[in-house]
Short mmCIF file of C-alpha atoms in Angstrom, two decimals:
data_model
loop_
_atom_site.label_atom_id
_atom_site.label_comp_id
_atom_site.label_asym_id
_atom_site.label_seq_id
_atom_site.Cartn_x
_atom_site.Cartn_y
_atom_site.Cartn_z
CA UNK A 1 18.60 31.42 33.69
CA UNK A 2 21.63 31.04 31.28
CA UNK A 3 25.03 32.27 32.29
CA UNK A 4 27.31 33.94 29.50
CA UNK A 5 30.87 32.98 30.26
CA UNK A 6 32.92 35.96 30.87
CA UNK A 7 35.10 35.89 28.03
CA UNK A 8 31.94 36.44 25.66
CA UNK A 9 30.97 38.51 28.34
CA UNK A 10 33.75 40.82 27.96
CA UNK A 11 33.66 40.85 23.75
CA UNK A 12 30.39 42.08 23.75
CA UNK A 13 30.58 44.76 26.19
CA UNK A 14 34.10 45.64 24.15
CA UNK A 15 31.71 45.16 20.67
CA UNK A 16 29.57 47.68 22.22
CA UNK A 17 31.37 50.33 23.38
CA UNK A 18 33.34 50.70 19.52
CA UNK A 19 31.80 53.63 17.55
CA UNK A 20 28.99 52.45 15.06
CA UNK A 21 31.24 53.00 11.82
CA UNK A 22 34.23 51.24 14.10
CA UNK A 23 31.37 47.96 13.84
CA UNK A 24 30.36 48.86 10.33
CA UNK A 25 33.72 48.45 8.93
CA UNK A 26 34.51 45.22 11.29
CA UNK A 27 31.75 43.63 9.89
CA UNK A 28 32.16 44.72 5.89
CA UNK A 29 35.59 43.49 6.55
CA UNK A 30 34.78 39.91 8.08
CA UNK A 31 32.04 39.58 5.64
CA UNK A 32 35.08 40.36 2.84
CA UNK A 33 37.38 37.52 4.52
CA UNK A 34 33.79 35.10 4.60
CA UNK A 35 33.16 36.08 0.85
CA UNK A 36 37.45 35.78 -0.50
CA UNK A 37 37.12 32.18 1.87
CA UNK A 38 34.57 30.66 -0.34
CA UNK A 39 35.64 31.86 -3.34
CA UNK A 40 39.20 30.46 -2.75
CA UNK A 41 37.72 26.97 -1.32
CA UNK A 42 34.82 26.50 -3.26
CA UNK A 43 34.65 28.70 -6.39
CA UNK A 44 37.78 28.12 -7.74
CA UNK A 45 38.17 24.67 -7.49
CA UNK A 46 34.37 23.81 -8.57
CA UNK A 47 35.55 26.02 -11.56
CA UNK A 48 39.09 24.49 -12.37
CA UNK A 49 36.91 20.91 -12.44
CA UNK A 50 34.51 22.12 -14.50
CA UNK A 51 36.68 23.57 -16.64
CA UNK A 52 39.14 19.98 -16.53
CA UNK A 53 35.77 18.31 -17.33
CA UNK A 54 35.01 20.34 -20.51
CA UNK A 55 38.59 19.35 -21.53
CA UNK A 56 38.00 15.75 -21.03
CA UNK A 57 34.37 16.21 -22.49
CA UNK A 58 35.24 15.47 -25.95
CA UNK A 59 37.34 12.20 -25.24
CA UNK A 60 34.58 10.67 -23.07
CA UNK A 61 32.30 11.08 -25.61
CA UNK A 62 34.43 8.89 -28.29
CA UNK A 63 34.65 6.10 -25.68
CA UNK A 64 30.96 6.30 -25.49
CA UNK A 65 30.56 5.84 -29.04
CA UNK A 66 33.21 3.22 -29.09
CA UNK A 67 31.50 1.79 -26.22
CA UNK A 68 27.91 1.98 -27.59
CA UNK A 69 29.24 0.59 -31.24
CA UNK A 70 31.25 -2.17 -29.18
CA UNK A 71 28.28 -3.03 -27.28
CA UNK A 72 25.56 -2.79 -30.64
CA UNK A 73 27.81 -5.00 -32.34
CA UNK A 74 27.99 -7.93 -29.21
CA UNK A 75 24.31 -7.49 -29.28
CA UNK A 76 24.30 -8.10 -32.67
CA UNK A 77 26.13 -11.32 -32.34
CA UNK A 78 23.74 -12.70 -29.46
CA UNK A 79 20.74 -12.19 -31.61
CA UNK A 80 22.49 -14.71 -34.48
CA UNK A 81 21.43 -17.46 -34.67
CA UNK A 82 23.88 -20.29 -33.15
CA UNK A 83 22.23 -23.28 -34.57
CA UNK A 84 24.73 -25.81 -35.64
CA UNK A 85 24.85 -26.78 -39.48
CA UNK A 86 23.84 -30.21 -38.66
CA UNK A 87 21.08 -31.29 -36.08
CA UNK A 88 22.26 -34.88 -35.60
CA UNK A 89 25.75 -35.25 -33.72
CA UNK A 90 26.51 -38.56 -35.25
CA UNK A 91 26.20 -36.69 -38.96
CA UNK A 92 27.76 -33.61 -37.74
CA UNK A 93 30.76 -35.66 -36.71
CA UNK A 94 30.85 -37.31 -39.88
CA UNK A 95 30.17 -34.75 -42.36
CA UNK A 96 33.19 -32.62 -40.85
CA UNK A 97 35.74 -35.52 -40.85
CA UNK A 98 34.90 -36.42 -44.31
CA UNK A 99 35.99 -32.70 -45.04
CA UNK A 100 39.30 -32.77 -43.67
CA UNK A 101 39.85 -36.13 -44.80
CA UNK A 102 39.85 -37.52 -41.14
CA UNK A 103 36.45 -40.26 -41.82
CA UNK A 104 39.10 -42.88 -42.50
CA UNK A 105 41.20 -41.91 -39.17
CA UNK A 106 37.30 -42.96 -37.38
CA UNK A 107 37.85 -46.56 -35.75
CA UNK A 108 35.23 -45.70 -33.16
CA UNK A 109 32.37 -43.47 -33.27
CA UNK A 110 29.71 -44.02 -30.05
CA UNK A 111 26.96 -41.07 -29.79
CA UNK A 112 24.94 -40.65 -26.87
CA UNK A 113 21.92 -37.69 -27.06
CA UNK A 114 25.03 -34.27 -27.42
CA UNK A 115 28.39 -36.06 -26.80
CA UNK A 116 30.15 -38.30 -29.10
CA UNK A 117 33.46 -40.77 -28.24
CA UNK A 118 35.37 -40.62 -31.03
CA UNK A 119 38.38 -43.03 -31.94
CA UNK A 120 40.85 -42.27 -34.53
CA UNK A 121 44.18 -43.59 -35.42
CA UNK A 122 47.03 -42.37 -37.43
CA UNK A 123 46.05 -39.23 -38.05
CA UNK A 124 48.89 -35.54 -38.00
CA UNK A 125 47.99 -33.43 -35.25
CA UNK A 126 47.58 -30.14 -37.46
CA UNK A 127 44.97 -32.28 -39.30
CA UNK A 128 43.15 -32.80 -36.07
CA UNK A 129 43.59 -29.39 -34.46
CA UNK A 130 41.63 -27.88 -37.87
CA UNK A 131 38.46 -30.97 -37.87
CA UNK A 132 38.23 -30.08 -34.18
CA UNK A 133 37.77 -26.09 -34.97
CA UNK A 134 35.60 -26.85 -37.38
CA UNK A 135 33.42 -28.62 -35.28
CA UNK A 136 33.45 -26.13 -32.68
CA UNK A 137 33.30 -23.03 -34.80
CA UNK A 138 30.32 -24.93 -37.24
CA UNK A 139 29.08 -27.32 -35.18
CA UNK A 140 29.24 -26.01 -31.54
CA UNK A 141 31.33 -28.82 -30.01
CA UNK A 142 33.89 -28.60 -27.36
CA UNK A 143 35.95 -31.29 -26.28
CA UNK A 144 35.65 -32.67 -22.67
CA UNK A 145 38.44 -35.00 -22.70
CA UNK A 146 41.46 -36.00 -25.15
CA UNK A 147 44.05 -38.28 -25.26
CA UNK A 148 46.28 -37.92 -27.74
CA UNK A 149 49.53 -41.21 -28.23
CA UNK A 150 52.16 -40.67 -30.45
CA UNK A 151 52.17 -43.75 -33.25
CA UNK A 152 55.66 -45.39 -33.02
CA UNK A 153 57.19 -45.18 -36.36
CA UNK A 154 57.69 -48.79 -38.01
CA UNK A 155 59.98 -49.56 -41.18
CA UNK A 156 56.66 -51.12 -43.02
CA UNK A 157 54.31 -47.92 -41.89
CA UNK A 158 54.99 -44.46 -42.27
CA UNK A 159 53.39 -43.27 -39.11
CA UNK A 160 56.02 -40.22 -38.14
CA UNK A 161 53.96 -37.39 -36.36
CA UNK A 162 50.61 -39.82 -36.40
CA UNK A 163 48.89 -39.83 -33.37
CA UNK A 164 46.65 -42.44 -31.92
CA UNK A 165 43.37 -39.48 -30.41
CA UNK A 166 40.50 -40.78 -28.14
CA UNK A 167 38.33 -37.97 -28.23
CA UNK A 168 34.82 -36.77 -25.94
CA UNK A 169 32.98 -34.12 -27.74
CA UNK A 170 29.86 -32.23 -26.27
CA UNK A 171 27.44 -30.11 -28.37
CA UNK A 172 25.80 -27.92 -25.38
CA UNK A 173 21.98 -28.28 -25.82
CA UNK A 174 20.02 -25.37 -27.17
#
């Protein structure tokens, strides 16, 4: 058999000995602390957040449409097709650098399968910097490697701001 401590002991035979109304009230008023308790630590602040998060409702849902119109348009982009204007590298190369006048720059031009060496001499940097976009941005190549010389500048050539570029170009495969 169990033993009740006396302390506990002692409440209960104190509990018991109170009037019935005396316990009545007691208990009304402990159940009125229990009740004010949960409203002040859970009511109220599950109320204040829902109330924050009707507030904030309206700006979530414009970065959800941002978000889904953001995310429709990147789709939209992966499902283009990236095929590159011209199939063969060697006439991809050329085609471009006849374009930005950059064929006659060419000393060297060694494919093998998607990367091309390209040599070219005397040609202005700017000049270079827009064939290369062009190849990357119609094309799909990226360079791998560059070296780019400064052409000393001669009394009998005009070669101020030429460069001398060695250039390794890769077209990913598809």
């Amino acid at each position: 058999m169990t033993t009740v401590p006396p302390t506990l002991e002692r409440w209960r035979l104190q509990w018991q000995q109170r009037p019935r109304h005396e316990r009545r009230f007691i208990i009304a008023l402990i159940a009125l602390v229990v009740v004010a308790l949960l409203w002040l630590w859970l009511w109220l602040p599950l109320t204040q957040h829902l109330q924050q998060l009707q507030r904030e409702l309206p700006f979530s849902r414009a970065q959800l449409e941002q978000a889904q119109r953001q995310f429709s348009e990147s789709a939209g982009l992966n499902r283009q097709s990236f095929a590159p204007t011209t199939a063969d590298v060697r006439a991809a190369v050329e085609r471009t650098a006849a374009r930005f006048n950059v064929a006659a720059a060419i000393v060297t031009l060694d494919v093998q399968q998607n990367t091309a060496s390209v040599t070219l001499s005397a040609l202005p940097f700017d000049t270079l910097v827009q064939w290369l976009e062009a190849l990357q941005r119609e094309e799909h190549f990226y360079v791998t490697a560059a070296t780019l010389t400064p052409l000393a500048n001669t009394a009998d050539q005009r070669t101020n701001g030429q460069l001398r570029v060695e250039l390794v170009i890769v077209r990913p495969s598809s």
